mmCIF file of C-alpha atoms and ligand atoms in Angstrom:
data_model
loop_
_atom_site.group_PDB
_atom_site.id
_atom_site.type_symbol
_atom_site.label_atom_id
_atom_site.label_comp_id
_atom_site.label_asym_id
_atom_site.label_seq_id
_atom_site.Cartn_x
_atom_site.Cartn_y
_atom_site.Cartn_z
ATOM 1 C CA UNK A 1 -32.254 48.082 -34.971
ATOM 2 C CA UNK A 2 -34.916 45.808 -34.130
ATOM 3 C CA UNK A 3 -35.727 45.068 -30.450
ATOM 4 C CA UNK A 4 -35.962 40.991 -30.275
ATOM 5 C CA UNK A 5 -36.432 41.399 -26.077
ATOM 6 C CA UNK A 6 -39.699 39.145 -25.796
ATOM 7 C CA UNK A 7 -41.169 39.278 -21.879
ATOM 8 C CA UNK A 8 -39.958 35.605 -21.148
ATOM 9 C CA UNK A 9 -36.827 37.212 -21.806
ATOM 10 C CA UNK A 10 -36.733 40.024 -19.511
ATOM 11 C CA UNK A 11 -34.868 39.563 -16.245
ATOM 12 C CA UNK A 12 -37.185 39.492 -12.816
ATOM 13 C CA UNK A 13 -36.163 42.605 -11.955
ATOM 14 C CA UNK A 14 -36.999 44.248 -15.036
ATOM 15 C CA UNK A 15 -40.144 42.085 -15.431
ATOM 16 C CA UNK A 16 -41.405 43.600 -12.048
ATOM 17 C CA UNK A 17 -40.636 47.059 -12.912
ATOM 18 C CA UNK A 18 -41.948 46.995 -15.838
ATOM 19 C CA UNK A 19 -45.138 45.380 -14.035
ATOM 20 C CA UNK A 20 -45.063 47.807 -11.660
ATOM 21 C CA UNK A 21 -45.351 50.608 -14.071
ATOM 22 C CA UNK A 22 -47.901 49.003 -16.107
ATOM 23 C CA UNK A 23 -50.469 48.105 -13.560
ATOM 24 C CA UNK A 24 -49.877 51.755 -12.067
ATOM 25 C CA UNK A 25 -48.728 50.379 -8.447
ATOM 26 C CA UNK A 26 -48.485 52.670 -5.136
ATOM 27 C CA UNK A 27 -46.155 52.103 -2.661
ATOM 28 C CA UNK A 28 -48.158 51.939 0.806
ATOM 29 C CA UNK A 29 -46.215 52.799 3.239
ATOM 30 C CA UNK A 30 -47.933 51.707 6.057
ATOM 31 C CA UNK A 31 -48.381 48.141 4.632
ATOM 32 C CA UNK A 32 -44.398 48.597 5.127
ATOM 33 C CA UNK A 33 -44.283 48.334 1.246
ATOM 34 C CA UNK A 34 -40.535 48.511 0.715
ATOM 35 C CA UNK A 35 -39.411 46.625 -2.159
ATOM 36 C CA UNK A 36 -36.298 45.214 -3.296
ATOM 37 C CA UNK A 37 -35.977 44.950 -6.973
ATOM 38 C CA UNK A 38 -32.152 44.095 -7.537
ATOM 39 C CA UNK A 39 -31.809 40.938 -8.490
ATOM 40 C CA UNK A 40 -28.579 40.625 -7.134
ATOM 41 C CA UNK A 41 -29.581 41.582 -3.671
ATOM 42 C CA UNK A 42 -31.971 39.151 -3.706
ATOM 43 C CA UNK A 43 -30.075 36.350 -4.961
ATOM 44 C CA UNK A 44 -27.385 37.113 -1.757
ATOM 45 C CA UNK A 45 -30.709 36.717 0.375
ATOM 46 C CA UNK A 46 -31.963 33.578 -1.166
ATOM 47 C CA UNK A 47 -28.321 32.547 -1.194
ATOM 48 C CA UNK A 48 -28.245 33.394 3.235
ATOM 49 C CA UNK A 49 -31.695 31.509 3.599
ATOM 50 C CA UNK A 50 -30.038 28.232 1.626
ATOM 51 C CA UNK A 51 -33.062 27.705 -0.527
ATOM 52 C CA UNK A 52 -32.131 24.629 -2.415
ATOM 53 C CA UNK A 53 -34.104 21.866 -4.712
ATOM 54 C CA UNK A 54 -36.967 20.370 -2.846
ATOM 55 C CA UNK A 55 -37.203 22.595 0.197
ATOM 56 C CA UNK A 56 -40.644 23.918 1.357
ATOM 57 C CA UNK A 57 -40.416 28.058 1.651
ATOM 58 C CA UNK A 58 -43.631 30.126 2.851
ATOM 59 C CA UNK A 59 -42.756 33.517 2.023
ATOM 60 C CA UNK A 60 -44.187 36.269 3.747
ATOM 61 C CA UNK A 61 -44.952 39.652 1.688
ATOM 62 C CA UNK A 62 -43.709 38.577 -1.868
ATOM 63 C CA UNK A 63 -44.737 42.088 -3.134
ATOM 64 C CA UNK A 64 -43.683 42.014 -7.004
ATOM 65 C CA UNK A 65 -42.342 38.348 -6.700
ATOM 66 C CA UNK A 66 -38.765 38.792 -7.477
ATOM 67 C CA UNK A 67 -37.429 36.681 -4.462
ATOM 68 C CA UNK A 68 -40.357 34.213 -4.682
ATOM 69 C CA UNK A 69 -40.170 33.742 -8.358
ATOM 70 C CA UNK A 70 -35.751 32.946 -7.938
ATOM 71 C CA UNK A 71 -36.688 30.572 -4.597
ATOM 72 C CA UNK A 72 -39.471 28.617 -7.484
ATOM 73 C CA UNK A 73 -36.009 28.440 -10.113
ATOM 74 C CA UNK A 74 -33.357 27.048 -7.208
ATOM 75 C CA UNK A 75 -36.216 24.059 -7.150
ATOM 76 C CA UNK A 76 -38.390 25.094 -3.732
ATOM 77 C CA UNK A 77 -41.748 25.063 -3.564
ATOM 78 C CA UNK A 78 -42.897 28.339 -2.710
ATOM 79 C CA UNK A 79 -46.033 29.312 -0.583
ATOM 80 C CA UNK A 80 -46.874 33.128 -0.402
ATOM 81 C CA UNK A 81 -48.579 35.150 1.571
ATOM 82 C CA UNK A 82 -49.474 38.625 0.190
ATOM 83 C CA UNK A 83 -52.300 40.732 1.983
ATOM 84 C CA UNK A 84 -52.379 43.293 -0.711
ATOM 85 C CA UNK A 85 -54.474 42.124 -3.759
ATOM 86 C CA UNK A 86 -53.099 45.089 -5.818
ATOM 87 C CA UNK A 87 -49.948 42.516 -6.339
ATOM 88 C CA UNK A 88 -52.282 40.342 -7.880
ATOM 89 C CA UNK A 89 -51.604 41.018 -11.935
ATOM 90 C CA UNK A 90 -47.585 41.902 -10.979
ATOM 91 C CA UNK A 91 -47.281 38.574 -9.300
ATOM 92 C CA UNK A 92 -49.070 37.128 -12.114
ATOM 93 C CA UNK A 93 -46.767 39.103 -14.808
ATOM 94 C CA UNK A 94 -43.552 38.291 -12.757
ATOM 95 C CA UNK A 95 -44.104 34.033 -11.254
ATOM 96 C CA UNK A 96 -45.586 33.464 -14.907
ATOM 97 C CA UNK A 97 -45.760 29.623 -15.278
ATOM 98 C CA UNK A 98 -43.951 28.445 -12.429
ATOM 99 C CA UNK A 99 -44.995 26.425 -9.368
ATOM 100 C CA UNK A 100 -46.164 28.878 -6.837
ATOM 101 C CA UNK A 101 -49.371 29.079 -4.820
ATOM 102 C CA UNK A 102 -50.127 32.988 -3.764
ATOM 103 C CA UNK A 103 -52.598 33.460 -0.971
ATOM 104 C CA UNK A 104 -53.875 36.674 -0.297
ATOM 105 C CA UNK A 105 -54.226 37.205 3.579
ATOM 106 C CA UNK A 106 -52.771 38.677 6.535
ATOM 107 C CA UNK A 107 -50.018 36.925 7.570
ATOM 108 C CA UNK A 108 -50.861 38.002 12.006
ATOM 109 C CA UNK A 109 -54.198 36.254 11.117
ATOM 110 C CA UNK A 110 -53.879 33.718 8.848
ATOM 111 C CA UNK A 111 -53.478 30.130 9.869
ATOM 112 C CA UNK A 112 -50.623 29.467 8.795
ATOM 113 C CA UNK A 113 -50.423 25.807 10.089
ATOM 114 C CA UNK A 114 -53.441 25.359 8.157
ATOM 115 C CA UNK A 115 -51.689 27.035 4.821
ATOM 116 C CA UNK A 116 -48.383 25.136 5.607
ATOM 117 C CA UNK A 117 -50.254 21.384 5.982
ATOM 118 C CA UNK A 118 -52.181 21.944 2.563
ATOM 119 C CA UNK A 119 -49.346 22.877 0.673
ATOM 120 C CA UNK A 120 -46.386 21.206 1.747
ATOM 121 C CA UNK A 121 -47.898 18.276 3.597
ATOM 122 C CA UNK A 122 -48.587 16.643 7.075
ATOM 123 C CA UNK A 123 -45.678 17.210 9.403
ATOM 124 C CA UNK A 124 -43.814 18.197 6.246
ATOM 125 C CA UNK A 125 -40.310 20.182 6.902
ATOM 126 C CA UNK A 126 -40.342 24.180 5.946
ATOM 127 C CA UNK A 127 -38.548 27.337 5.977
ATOM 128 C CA UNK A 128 -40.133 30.860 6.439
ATOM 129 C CA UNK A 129 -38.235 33.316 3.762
ATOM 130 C CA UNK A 130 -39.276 37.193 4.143
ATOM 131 C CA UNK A 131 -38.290 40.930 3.328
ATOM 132 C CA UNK A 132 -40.436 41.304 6.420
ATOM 133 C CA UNK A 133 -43.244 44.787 6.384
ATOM 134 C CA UNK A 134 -41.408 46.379 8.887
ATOM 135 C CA UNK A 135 -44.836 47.101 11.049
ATOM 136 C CA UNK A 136 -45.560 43.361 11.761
ATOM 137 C CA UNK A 137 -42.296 42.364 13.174
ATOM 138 C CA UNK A 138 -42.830 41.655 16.767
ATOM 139 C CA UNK A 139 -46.040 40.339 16.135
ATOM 140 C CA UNK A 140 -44.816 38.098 13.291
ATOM 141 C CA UNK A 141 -41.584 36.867 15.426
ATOM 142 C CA UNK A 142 -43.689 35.828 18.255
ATOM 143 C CA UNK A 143 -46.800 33.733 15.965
ATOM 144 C CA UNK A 144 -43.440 32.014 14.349
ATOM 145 C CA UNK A 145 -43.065 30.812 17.788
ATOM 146 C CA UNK A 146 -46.020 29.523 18.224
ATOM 147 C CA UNK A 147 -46.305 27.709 14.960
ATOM 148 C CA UNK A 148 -46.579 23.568 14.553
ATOM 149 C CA UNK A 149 -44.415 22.028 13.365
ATOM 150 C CA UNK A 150 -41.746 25.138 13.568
ATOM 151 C CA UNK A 151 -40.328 26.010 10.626
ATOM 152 C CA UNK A 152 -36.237 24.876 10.637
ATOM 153 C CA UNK A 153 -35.228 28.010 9.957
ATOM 154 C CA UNK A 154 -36.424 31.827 9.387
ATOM 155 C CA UNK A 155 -34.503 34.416 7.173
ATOM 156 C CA UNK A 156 -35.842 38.131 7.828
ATOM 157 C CA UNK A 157 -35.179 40.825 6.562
ATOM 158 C CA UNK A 158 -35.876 43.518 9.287
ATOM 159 C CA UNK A 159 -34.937 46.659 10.730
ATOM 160 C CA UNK A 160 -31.428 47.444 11.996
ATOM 161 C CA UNK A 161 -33.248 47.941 15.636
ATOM 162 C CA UNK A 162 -35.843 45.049 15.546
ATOM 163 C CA UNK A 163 -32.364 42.599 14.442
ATOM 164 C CA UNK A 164 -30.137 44.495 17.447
ATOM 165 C CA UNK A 165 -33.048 44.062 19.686
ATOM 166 C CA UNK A 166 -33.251 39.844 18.719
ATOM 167 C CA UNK A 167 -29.339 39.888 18.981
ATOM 168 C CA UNK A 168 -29.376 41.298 22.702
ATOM 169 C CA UNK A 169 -28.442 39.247 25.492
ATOM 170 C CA UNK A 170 -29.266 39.682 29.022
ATOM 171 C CA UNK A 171 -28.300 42.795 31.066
ATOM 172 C CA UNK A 172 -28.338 44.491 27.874
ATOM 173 C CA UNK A 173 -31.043 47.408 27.291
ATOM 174 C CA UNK A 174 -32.466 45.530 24.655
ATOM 175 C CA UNK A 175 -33.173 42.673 25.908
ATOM 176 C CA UNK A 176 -36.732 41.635 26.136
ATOM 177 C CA UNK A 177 -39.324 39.459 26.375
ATOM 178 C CA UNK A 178 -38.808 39.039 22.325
ATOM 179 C CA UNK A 179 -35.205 38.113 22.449
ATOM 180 C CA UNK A 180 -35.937 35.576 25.623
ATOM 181 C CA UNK A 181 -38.339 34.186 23.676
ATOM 182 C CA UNK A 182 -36.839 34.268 20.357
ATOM 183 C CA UNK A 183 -33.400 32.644 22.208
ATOM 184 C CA UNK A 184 -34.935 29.843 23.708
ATOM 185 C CA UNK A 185 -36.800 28.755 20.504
ATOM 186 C CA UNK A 186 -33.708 29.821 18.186
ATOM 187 C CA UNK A 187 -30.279 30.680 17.410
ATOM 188 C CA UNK A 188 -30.359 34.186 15.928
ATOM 189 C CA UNK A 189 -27.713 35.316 13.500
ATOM 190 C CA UNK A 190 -27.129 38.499 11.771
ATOM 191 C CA UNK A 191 -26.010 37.370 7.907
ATOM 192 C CA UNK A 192 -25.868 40.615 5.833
ATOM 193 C CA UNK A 193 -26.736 44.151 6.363
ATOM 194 C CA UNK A 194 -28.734 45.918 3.775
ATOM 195 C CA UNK A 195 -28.605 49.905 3.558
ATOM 196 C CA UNK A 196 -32.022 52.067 2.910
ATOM 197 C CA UNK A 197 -30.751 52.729 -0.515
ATOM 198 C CA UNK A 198 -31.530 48.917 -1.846
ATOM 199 C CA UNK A 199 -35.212 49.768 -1.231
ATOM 200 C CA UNK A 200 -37.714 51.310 -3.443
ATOM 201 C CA UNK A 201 -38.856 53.179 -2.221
ATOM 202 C CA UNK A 202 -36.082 53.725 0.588
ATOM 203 C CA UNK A 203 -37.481 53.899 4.156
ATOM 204 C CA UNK A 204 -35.348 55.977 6.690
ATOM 205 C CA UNK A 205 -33.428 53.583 8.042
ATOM 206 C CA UNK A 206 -31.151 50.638 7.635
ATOM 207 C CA UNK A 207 -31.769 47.069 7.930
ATOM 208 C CA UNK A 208 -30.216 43.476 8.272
ATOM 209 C CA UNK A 209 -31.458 40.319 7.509
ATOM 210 C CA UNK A 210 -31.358 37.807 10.795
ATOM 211 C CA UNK A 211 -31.408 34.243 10.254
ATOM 212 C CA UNK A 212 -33.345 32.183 13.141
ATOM 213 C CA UNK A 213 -31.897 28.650 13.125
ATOM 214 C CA UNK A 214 -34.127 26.779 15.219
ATOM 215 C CA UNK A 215 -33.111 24.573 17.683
ATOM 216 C CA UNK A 216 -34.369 21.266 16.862
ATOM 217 C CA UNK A 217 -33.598 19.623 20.639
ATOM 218 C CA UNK A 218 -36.052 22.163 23.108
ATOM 219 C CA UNK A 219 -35.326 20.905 26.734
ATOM 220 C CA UNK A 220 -39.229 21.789 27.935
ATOM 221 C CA UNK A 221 -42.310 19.854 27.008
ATOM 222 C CA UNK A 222 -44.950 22.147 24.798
ATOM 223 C CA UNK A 223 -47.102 22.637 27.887
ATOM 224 C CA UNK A 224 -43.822 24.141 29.712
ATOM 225 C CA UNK A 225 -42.868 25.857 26.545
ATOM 226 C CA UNK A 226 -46.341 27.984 26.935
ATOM 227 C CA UNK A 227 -45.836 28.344 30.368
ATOM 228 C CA UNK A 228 -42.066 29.654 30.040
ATOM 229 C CA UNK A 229 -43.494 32.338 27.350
ATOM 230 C CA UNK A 230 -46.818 33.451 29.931
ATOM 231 C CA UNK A 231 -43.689 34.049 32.144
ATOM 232 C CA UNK A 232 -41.010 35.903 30.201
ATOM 233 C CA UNK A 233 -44.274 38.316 29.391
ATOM 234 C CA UNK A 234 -44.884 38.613 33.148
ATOM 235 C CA UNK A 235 -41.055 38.780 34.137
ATOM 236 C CA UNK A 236 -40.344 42.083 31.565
ATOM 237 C CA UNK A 237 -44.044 43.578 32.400
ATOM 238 C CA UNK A 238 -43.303 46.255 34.457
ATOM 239 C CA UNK A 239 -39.291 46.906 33.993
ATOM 240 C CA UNK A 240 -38.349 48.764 36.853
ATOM 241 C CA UNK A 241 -40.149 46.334 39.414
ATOM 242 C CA UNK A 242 -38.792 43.161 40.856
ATOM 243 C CA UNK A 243 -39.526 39.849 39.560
ATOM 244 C CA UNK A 244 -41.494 38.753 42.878
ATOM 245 C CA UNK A 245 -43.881 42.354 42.065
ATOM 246 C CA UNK A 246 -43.991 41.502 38.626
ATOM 247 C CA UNK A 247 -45.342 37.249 39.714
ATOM 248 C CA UNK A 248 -47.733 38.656 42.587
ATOM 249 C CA UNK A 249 -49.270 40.880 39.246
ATOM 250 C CA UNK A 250 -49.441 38.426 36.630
ATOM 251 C CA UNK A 251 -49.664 35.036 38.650
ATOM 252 C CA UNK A 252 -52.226 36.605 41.335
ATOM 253 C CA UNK A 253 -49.151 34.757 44.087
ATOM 254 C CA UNK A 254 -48.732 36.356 47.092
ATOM 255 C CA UNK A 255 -45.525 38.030 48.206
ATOM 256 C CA UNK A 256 -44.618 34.863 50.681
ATOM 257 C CA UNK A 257 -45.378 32.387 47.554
ATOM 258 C CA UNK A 258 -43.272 34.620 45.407
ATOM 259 C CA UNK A 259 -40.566 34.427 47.659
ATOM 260 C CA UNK A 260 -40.831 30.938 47.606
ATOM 261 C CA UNK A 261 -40.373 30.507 44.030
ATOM 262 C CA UNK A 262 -37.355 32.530 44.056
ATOM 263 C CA UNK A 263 -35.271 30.725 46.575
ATOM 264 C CA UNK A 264 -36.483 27.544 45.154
ATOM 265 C CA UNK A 265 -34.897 28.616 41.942
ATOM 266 C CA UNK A 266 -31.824 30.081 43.276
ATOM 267 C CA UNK A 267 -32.201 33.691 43.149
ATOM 268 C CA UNK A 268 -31.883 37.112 45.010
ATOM 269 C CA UNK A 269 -35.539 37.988 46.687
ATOM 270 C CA UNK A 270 -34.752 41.567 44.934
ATOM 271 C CA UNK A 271 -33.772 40.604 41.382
ATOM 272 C CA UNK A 272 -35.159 41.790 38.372
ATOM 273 C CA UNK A 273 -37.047 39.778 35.671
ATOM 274 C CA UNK A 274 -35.379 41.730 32.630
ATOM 275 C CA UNK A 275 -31.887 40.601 33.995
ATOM 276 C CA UNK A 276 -32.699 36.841 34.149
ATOM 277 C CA UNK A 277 -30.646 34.405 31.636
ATOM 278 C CA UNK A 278 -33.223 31.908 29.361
ATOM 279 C CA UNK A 279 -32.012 29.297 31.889
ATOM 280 C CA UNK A 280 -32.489 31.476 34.966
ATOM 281 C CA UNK A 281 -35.903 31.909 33.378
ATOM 282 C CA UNK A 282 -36.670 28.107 33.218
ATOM 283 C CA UNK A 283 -36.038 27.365 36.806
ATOM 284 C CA UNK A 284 -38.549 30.190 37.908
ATOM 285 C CA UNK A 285 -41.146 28.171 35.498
ATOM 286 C CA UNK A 286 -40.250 24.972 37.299
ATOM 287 C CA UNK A 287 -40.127 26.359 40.494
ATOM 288 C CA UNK A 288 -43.664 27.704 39.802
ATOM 289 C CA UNK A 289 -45.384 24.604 38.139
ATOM 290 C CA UNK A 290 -42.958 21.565 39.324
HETATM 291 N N1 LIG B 301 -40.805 40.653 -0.868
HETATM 292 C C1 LIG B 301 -40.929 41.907 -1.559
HETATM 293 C C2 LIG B 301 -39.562 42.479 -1.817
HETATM 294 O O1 LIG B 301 -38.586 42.040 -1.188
HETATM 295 O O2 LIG B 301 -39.466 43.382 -2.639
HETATM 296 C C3 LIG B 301 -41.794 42.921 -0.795
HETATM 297 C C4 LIG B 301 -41.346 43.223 0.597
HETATM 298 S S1 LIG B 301 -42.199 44.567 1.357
HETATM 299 C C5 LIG B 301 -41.004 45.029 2.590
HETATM 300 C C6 LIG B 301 -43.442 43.807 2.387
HETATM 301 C C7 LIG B 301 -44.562 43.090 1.677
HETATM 302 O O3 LIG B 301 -45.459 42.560 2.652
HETATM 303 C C8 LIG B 301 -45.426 43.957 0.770
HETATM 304 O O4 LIG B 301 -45.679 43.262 -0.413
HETATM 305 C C9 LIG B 301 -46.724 44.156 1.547
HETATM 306 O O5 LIG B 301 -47.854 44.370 0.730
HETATM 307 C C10 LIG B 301 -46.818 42.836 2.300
HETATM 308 N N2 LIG B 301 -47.600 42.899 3.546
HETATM 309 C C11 LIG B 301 -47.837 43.955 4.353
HETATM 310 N N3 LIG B 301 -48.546 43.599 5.417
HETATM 311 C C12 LIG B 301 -48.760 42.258 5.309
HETATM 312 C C13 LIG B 301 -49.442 41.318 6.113
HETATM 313 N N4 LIG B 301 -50.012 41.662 7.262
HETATM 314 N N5 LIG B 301 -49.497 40.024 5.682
HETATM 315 C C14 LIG B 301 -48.905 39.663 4.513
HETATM 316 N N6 LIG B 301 -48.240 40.527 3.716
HETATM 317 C C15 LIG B 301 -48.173 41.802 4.111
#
């Protein structure tokens, strides 16, 4: 029977397979390469993120392209960034003809304002899109912070832990100085889980993709923004001290000025920095600085 399958033909996921196989590809695992090559997986992740016509996506960590290439179809312009430049020919073989611009850097050292401005535009609105390498993840979470303008919202696809850890609230064990400073900037939400098995190849444990929907009305100023993030570093330093230990360390205060600070904002001379609610947080900044 003859075959009439021509490569425009093939679907993504086959495409990148078959790309995979033919540019003889190895899975690194410490470049946290675990891909996802069902379509339909990635379609329910594209389909969480709300990629629709016109929207501005940088992807982190394309890999074969599956995700970016289906973001390019639903009508987004897609801006990669891939820091392995073995993906080169399979990103070539799978985004074919469409509308994407690939840049191959490190996403933790990249600037990314810089990347976002060129391709989208001044000031221009964007969402960050990722199946996230696993080993970046704090570091990632906390440069998205940092980035101007933020991005409106952030799909990642993560570890089970890193998500519980961003979902935590205070008092909890997980709560830390990257869910304070993911909660003031964001509203996390957990939007589908995703077992080891829909990754080739699998890694040993689960995941979950957490959407970040950012909160477009911050009550601080930038310059208070910075200083509210120097302090949720300093308030979770050193866990089992108190808060006023933890300010005389970082803030070079001494014990009476520390003291100070607390009453001014309210709270116990004893209490401890990793129990402190984002708002609890904010009054220690102003109490400090205002
Ligand atoms: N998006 C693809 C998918 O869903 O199948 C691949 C996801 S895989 C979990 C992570 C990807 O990030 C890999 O392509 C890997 O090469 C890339 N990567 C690893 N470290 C990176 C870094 N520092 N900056 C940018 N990309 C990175």
């Amino acid at each position: 029977m003859e075959n009439n399958i021509r490569p425009a033909d093939l679907s993504l996921s086959l495409k990148a397979r078959v790309a995979l196989e033919k540019y003889v590809f190895r899975f690194t695992h410490s470049l946290g390469q675990n891909f996802i090559l069902d379509e339909n997986v990635i379609g329910d992740i594209v389909y969480a993120a709300g990629v629709q016509t016109g929207d501005n996506i940088l992807e982190i960590g394309p890999g074969s392209g599956i995700m970016t290439a289906m973001m390019a179809d639903k009508g987004a312009r897609v801006l990669a960034v891939e820091l392995d430049k073995a993906l080169e020919p399979v990103l070539s073989d799978v985004i074919g003809e469409r509308d994407v611009k690939i840049v191959f850097q490190d996403a933790l050292k990249a600037d990314l304002n810089a990347l976002t401005r060129e391709a989208f535009g001044e000031n221009a609105a964007y969402s960050i899109v990722a199946n996230l390498p696993y080993y970046i993840t704090a570091d990632f979470l906390m440069r998205v912070l940092s980035l101007s303008p933020m991005p409106d919202s952030v799909t990642l696809m993560l570890q089970k832990e890193a998500c519980e850890r961003v979902m935590s609230q205070p008092g909890d064990k997980n709560w830390s100085a990257l869910s304070a400073s993911v909660r003031y900037f964001a509203d996390p939400e957990v939007v589908m889980d995703a077992p080891a098995s829909l990754f080739t190849p699998p890694p040993h444990v689960d995941s979950c993709l957490l959407k970040l929907h950012m909160r477009a009305n911050r009550p601080l100023n930038s310059e208070d923004e910075k200083r509210l993030m120097n302090l949720i570093q300093a308030a979770f330093r050193m866990r089992r001290k108190t808060l006023a230990n933890n300010l005389s360390a970082s803030f070079s205060m001494s014990r009476e000025e520390t003291l100070v600070v607390l009453e001014k904002a309210g709270l116990d001379a004893k209490v401890r920095g990793e129990v402190l609610t984002i708002d609890q947080l904010i009054d220690v900044m102003n109490a400090i600085y205002h």
